[in-house]
């Protein structure tokens, strides 16, 4: 537990953990404020699915999560800060991107995951994600930007999942 508190990376996904993600986004917000650059925050939620516990595979959620995160990692670049915020929710902070551009990026990710069958158990299955996008005005605090993104994500989930909403 002591060592886990010292890590900046989530051990399961190999992306930033929540405290480090917050620290890096706060630093990036100072940078974008200085240079008046657009940015956006995308929250990604892995939608609920029928958890097919099998005799040999056990809980498949960690495998599904890893497969989805690997697909998202391929689509990120140096303008993205990617971190795990909770068990099913992940954050992607995108620098030099308007909310509309971030929405287009998020929708591309959502479609890619929804259309690609993942081979996490003995058979291939389809999984979906929901995304909430919020413009990250540098004048706002990270907490208020996060609240906006959470509201968008909540609306996407309430619509039945496999959706992208922007605030």
PDB file of C-alpha atoms in Angstrom:
ATOM      1  CA  UNK A   1       0.000   0.000   0.000  1.00  0.00           C
ATOM      2  CA  UNK A   2       2.873   2.385   0.809  1.00  0.00           C
ATOM      3  CA  UNK A   3       4.571   1.687  -2.513  1.00  0.00           C
ATOM      4  CA  UNK A   4       1.299   2.054  -4.406  1.00  0.00           C
ATOM      5  CA  UNK A   5       0.898   5.574  -2.960  1.00  0.00           C
ATOM      6  CA  UNK A   6       4.316   6.513  -4.354  1.00  0.00           C
ATOM      7  CA  UNK A   7       3.523   5.378  -7.898  1.00  0.00           C
ATOM      8  CA  UNK A   8       2.405   7.867 -10.533  1.00  0.00           C
ATOM      9  CA  UNK A   9       1.176   5.143 -12.880  1.00  0.00           C
ATOM     10  CA  UNK A  10      -1.805   2.827 -12.438  1.00  0.00           C
ATOM     11  CA  UNK A  11      -0.403  -0.696 -12.145  1.00  0.00           C
ATOM     12  CA  UNK A  12      -3.218  -2.369 -14.126  1.00  0.00           C
ATOM     13  CA  UNK A  13      -3.368  -0.048 -17.117  1.00  0.00           C
ATOM     14  CA  UNK A  14       0.116   1.532 -17.217  1.00  0.00           C
ATOM     15  CA  UNK A  15      -1.396   5.012 -17.559  1.00  0.00           C
ATOM     16  CA  UNK A  16      -1.356   7.870 -15.043  1.00  0.00           C
ATOM     17  CA  UNK A  17      -3.198   7.400 -11.770  1.00  0.00           C
ATOM     18  CA  UNK A  18      -5.757   9.956 -10.541  1.00  0.00           C
ATOM     19  CA  UNK A  19      -3.457  12.171  -8.407  1.00  0.00           C
ATOM     20  CA  UNK A  20      -0.742  12.359 -11.087  1.00  0.00           C
ATOM     21  CA  UNK A  21      -3.327  12.977 -13.827  1.00  0.00           C
ATOM     22  CA  UNK A  22      -4.725  15.900 -11.801  1.00  0.00           C
ATOM     23  CA  UNK A  23      -1.262  17.351 -11.178  1.00  0.00           C
ATOM     24  CA  UNK A  24      -0.281  17.180 -14.844  1.00  0.00           C
ATOM     25  CA  UNK A  25      -3.563  18.665 -16.039  1.00  0.00           C
ATOM     26  CA  UNK A  26      -3.220  21.549 -13.562  1.00  0.00           C
ATOM     27  CA  UNK A  27       0.282  22.259 -14.913  1.00  0.00           C
ATOM     28  CA  UNK A  28      -1.004  22.059 -18.480  1.00  0.00           C
ATOM     29  CA  UNK A  29      -3.837  24.471 -17.636  1.00  0.00           C
ATOM     30  CA  UNK A  30      -1.248  27.018 -16.475  1.00  0.00           C
ATOM     31  CA  UNK A  31       0.613  26.551 -19.747  1.00  0.00           C
ATOM     32  CA  UNK A  32      -2.470  26.953 -21.956  1.00  0.00           C
ATOM     33  CA  UNK A  33      -3.560  30.009 -19.977  1.00  0.00           C
ATOM     34  CA  UNK A  34      -0.186  31.623 -20.605  1.00  0.00           C
ATOM     35  CA  UNK A  35      -0.342  31.049 -24.366  1.00  0.00           C
ATOM     36  CA  UNK A  36      -4.144  31.205 -24.845  1.00  0.00           C
ATOM     37  CA  UNK A  37      -4.411  27.690 -26.318  1.00  0.00           C
ATOM     38  CA  UNK A  38      -7.645  25.703 -26.672  1.00  0.00           C
ATOM     39  CA  UNK A  39      -7.970  22.483 -24.710  1.00  0.00           C
ATOM     40  CA  UNK A  40     -10.611  19.944 -23.761  1.00  0.00           C
ATOM     41  CA  UNK A  41     -11.228  17.194 -21.244  1.00  0.00           C
ATOM     42  CA  UNK A  42     -12.697  13.868 -22.325  1.00  0.00           C
ATOM     43  CA  UNK A  43     -14.020  11.389 -19.777  1.00  0.00           C
ATOM     44  CA  UNK A  44     -14.299   7.793 -20.972  1.00  0.00           C
ATOM     45  CA  UNK A  45     -16.510   5.260 -19.209  1.00  0.00           C
ATOM     46  CA  UNK A  46     -16.474   1.557 -20.057  1.00  0.00           C
ATOM     47  CA  UNK A  47     -20.153   0.670 -20.400  1.00  0.00           C
ATOM     48  CA  UNK A  48     -21.724  -2.118 -18.391  1.00  0.00           C
ATOM     49  CA  UNK A  49     -21.686  -5.504 -20.057  1.00  0.00           C
ATOM     50  CA  UNK A  50     -22.783  -8.995 -19.170  1.00  0.00           C
ATOM     51  CA  UNK A  51     -19.927 -10.251 -17.027  1.00  0.00           C
ATOM     52  CA  UNK A  52     -19.323 -13.719 -18.342  1.00  0.00           C
ATOM     53  CA  UNK A  53     -17.485 -15.413 -15.510  1.00  0.00           C
ATOM     54  CA  UNK A  54     -16.146 -18.639 -16.893  1.00  0.00           C
ATOM     55  CA  UNK A  55     -14.549 -21.563 -15.190  1.00  0.00           C
ATOM     56  CA  UNK A  56     -11.097 -20.757 -16.590  1.00  0.00           C
ATOM     57  CA  UNK A  57     -11.147 -17.001 -17.216  1.00  0.00           C
ATOM     58  CA  UNK A  58     -12.737 -15.702 -13.997  1.00  0.00           C
ATOM     59  CA  UNK A  59     -13.602 -11.993 -14.022  1.00  0.00           C
ATOM     60  CA  UNK A  60     -13.146 -10.660 -17.562  1.00  0.00           C
ATOM     61  CA  UNK A  61     -13.383  -6.926 -16.728  1.00  0.00           C
ATOM     62  CA  UNK A  62      -9.603  -6.440 -16.309  1.00  0.00           C
ATOM     63  CA  UNK A  63      -9.015  -8.007 -19.736  1.00  0.00           C
ATOM     64  CA  UNK A  64     -11.731  -5.895 -21.353  1.00  0.00           C
ATOM     65  CA  UNK A  65     -10.370  -2.759 -19.707  1.00  0.00           C
ATOM     66  CA  UNK A  66      -6.814  -3.488 -20.851  1.00  0.00           C
ATOM     67  CA  UNK A  67      -7.947  -4.160 -24.433  1.00  0.00           C
ATOM     68  CA  UNK A  68      -9.946  -0.908 -24.565  1.00  0.00           C
ATOM     69  CA  UNK A  69      -7.140   1.126 -22.990  1.00  0.00           C
ATOM     70  CA  UNK A  70      -4.668  -0.304 -25.506  1.00  0.00           C
ATOM     71  CA  UNK A  71      -6.958   0.785 -28.355  1.00  0.00           C
ATOM     72  CA  UNK A  72      -7.221   4.297 -26.898  1.00  0.00           C
ATOM     73  CA  UNK A  73      -3.444   4.540 -26.329  1.00  0.00           C
ATOM     74  CA  UNK A  74      -2.870   4.007 -30.042  1.00  0.00           C
ATOM     75  CA  UNK A  75      -5.003   7.092 -30.775  1.00  0.00           C
ATOM     76  CA  UNK A  76      -3.263   9.379 -28.266  1.00  0.00           C
ATOM     77  CA  UNK A  77      -0.235  11.564 -28.942  1.00  0.00           C
ATOM     78  CA  UNK A  78       1.960  14.106 -27.184  1.00  0.00           C
ATOM     79  CA  UNK A  79      -0.998  16.527 -26.870  1.00  0.00           C
ATOM     80  CA  UNK A  80      -2.894  14.061 -24.678  1.00  0.00           C
ATOM     81  CA  UNK A  81      -2.647  13.397 -20.954  1.00  0.00           C
ATOM     82  CA  UNK A  82      -4.235  10.011 -20.246  1.00  0.00           C
ATOM     83  CA  UNK A  83      -5.117   8.788 -16.760  1.00  0.00           C
ATOM     84  CA  UNK A  84      -7.346   6.482 -14.757  1.00  0.00           C
ATOM     85  CA  UNK A  85      -9.803   8.307 -12.506  1.00  0.00           C
ATOM     86  CA  UNK A  86     -11.794   5.392 -11.080  1.00  0.00           C
ATOM     87  CA  UNK A  87     -12.503   1.744 -11.777  1.00  0.00           C
ATOM     88  CA  UNK A  88     -14.408   2.364 -15.034  1.00  0.00           C
ATOM     89  CA  UNK A  89     -13.690   6.050 -15.759  1.00  0.00           C
ATOM     90  CA  UNK A  90     -10.621   7.402 -17.545  1.00  0.00           C
ATOM     91  CA  UNK A  91      -9.652  10.957 -18.399  1.00  0.00           C
ATOM     92  CA  UNK A  92      -7.958  12.309 -21.498  1.00  0.00           C
ATOM     93  CA  UNK A  93      -6.895  15.955 -21.430  1.00  0.00           C
ATOM     94  CA  UNK A  94      -6.270  17.244 -24.945  1.00  0.00           C
ATOM     95  CA  UNK A  95      -4.145  20.332 -25.520  1.00  0.00           C
ATOM     96  CA  UNK A  96      -4.487  22.450 -28.661  1.00  0.00           C
ATOM     97  CA  UNK A  97      -7.975  21.135 -29.372  1.00  0.00           C
ATOM     98  CA  UNK A  98     -11.351  22.843 -29.377  1.00  0.00           C
ATOM     99  CA  UNK A  99     -14.314  21.049 -27.792  1.00  0.00           C
ATOM    100  CA  UNK A 100     -15.601  20.256 -31.301  1.00  0.00           C
ATOM    101  CA  UNK A 101     -12.260  18.719 -32.316  1.00  0.00           C
ATOM    102  CA  UNK A 102     -12.175  16.747 -29.059  1.00  0.00           C
ATOM    103  CA  UNK A 103     -15.730  15.570 -29.734  1.00  0.00           C
ATOM    104  CA  UNK A 104     -14.708  14.358 -33.203  1.00  0.00           C
ATOM    105  CA  UNK A 105     -11.684  12.541 -31.703  1.00  0.00           C
ATOM    106  CA  UNK A 106     -13.843  10.977 -28.974  1.00  0.00           C
ATOM    107  CA  UNK A 107     -16.482   9.875 -31.465  1.00  0.00           C
ATOM    108  CA  UNK A 108     -13.770   8.243 -33.607  1.00  0.00           C
ATOM    109  CA  UNK A 109     -12.553   6.308 -30.549  1.00  0.00           C
ATOM    110  CA  UNK A 110     -16.100   5.293 -29.601  1.00  0.00           C
ATOM    111  CA  UNK A 111     -16.842   3.962 -33.074  1.00  0.00           C
ATOM    112  CA  UNK A 112     -13.516   2.138 -33.286  1.00  0.00           C
ATOM    113  CA  UNK A 113     -14.156   0.309 -30.011  1.00  0.00           C
ATOM    114  CA  UNK A 114     -17.834  -0.396 -30.756  1.00  0.00           C
ATOM    115  CA  UNK A 115     -16.997  -1.931 -34.139  1.00  0.00           C
ATOM    116  CA  UNK A 116     -13.988  -3.980 -33.132  1.00  0.00           C
ATOM    117  CA  UNK A 117     -14.706  -7.338 -31.499  1.00  0.00           C
ATOM    118  CA  UNK A 118     -12.320  -7.964 -28.619  1.00  0.00           C
ATOM    119  CA  UNK A 119     -10.993 -11.432 -27.986  1.00  0.00           C
ATOM    120  CA  UNK A 120     -10.822 -11.383 -24.183  1.00  0.00           C
ATOM    121  CA  UNK A 121     -12.409 -14.725 -23.465  1.00  0.00           C
ATOM    122  CA  UNK A 122     -12.711 -17.856 -25.555  1.00  0.00           C
ATOM    123  CA  UNK A 123     -15.089 -16.068 -27.941  1.00  0.00           C
ATOM    124  CA  UNK A 124     -14.984 -12.585 -29.418  1.00  0.00           C
ATOM    125  CA  UNK A 125     -17.352 -10.050 -27.892  1.00  0.00           C
ATOM    126  CA  UNK A 126     -18.308  -6.451 -28.569  1.00  0.00           C
ATOM    127  CA  UNK A 127     -17.903  -3.805 -25.883  1.00  0.00           C
ATOM    128  CA  UNK A 128     -18.843  -0.133 -25.823  1.00  0.00           C
ATOM    129  CA  UNK A 129     -17.788   3.065 -24.133  1.00  0.00           C
ATOM    130  CA  UNK A 130     -19.491   6.349 -23.306  1.00  0.00           C
ATOM    131  CA  UNK A 131     -17.668   9.646 -23.489  1.00  0.00           C
ATOM    132  CA  UNK A 132     -18.236  13.092 -22.046  1.00  0.00           C
ATOM    133  CA  UNK A 133     -16.410  16.067 -23.553  1.00  0.00           C
ATOM    134  CA  UNK A 134     -15.970  19.486 -21.967  1.00  0.00           C
ATOM    135  CA  UNK A 135     -14.090  22.506 -23.181  1.00  0.00           C
ATOM    136  CA  UNK A 136     -11.336  23.318 -20.727  1.00  0.00           C
ATOM    137  CA  UNK A 137     -11.330  27.066 -20.312  1.00  0.00           C
ATOM    138  CA  UNK A 138      -7.972  27.896 -18.658  1.00  0.00           C
ATOM    139  CA  UNK A 139      -9.724  30.467 -16.474  1.00  0.00           C
ATOM    140  CA  UNK A 140     -11.678  27.665 -14.770  1.00  0.00           C
ATOM    141  CA  UNK A 141     -10.371  25.313 -12.118  1.00  0.00           C
ATOM    142  CA  UNK A 142      -9.758  21.655 -12.873  1.00  0.00           C
ATOM    143  CA  UNK A 143     -12.634  20.766 -10.558  1.00  0.00           C
ATOM    144  CA  UNK A 144     -15.179  22.835 -12.514  1.00  0.00           C
ATOM    145  CA  UNK A 145     -13.876  21.471 -15.839  1.00  0.00           C
ATOM    146  CA  UNK A 146     -14.156  17.962 -14.392  1.00  0.00           C
ATOM    147  CA  UNK A 147     -17.737  18.696 -13.250  1.00  0.00           C
ATOM    148  CA  UNK A 148     -18.664  19.772 -16.796  1.00  0.00           C
ATOM    149  CA  UNK A 149     -17.119  16.624 -18.279  1.00  0.00           C
ATOM    150  CA  UNK A 150     -18.856  14.441 -15.666  1.00  0.00           C
ATOM    151  CA  UNK A 151     -22.194  16.044 -16.563  1.00  0.00           C
ATOM    152  CA  UNK A 152     -21.618  15.277 -20.251  1.00  0.00           C
ATOM    153  CA  UNK A 153     -20.581  11.712 -19.391  1.00  0.00           C
ATOM    154  CA  UNK A 154     -23.651  11.257 -17.193  1.00  0.00           C
ATOM    155  CA  UNK A 155     -25.894  12.369 -20.085  1.00  0.00           C
ATOM    156  CA  UNK A 156     -24.142   9.919 -22.441  1.00  0.00           C
ATOM    157  CA  UNK A 157     -24.603   7.041 -19.987  1.00  0.00           C
ATOM    158  CA  UNK A 158     -28.256   7.954 -19.292  1.00  0.00           C
ATOM    159  CA  UNK A 159     -28.961   7.811 -23.018  1.00  0.00           C
ATOM    160  CA  UNK A 160     -28.145   4.092 -22.873  1.00  0.00           C
ATOM    161  CA  UNK A 161     -24.371   4.082 -23.269  1.00  0.00           C
ATOM    162  CA  UNK A 162     -22.294   3.886 -26.440  1.00  0.00           C
ATOM    163  CA  UNK A 163     -22.666   7.658 -26.792  1.00  0.00           C
ATOM    164  CA  UNK A 164     -20.571  10.810 -26.862  1.00  0.00           C
ATOM    165  CA  UNK A 165     -21.883  14.061 -25.389  1.00  0.00           C
ATOM    166  CA  UNK A 166     -20.265  17.494 -25.248  1.00  0.00           C
ATOM    167  CA  UNK A 167     -20.868  20.364 -22.826  1.00  0.00           C
TER     168      UNK A 167
END
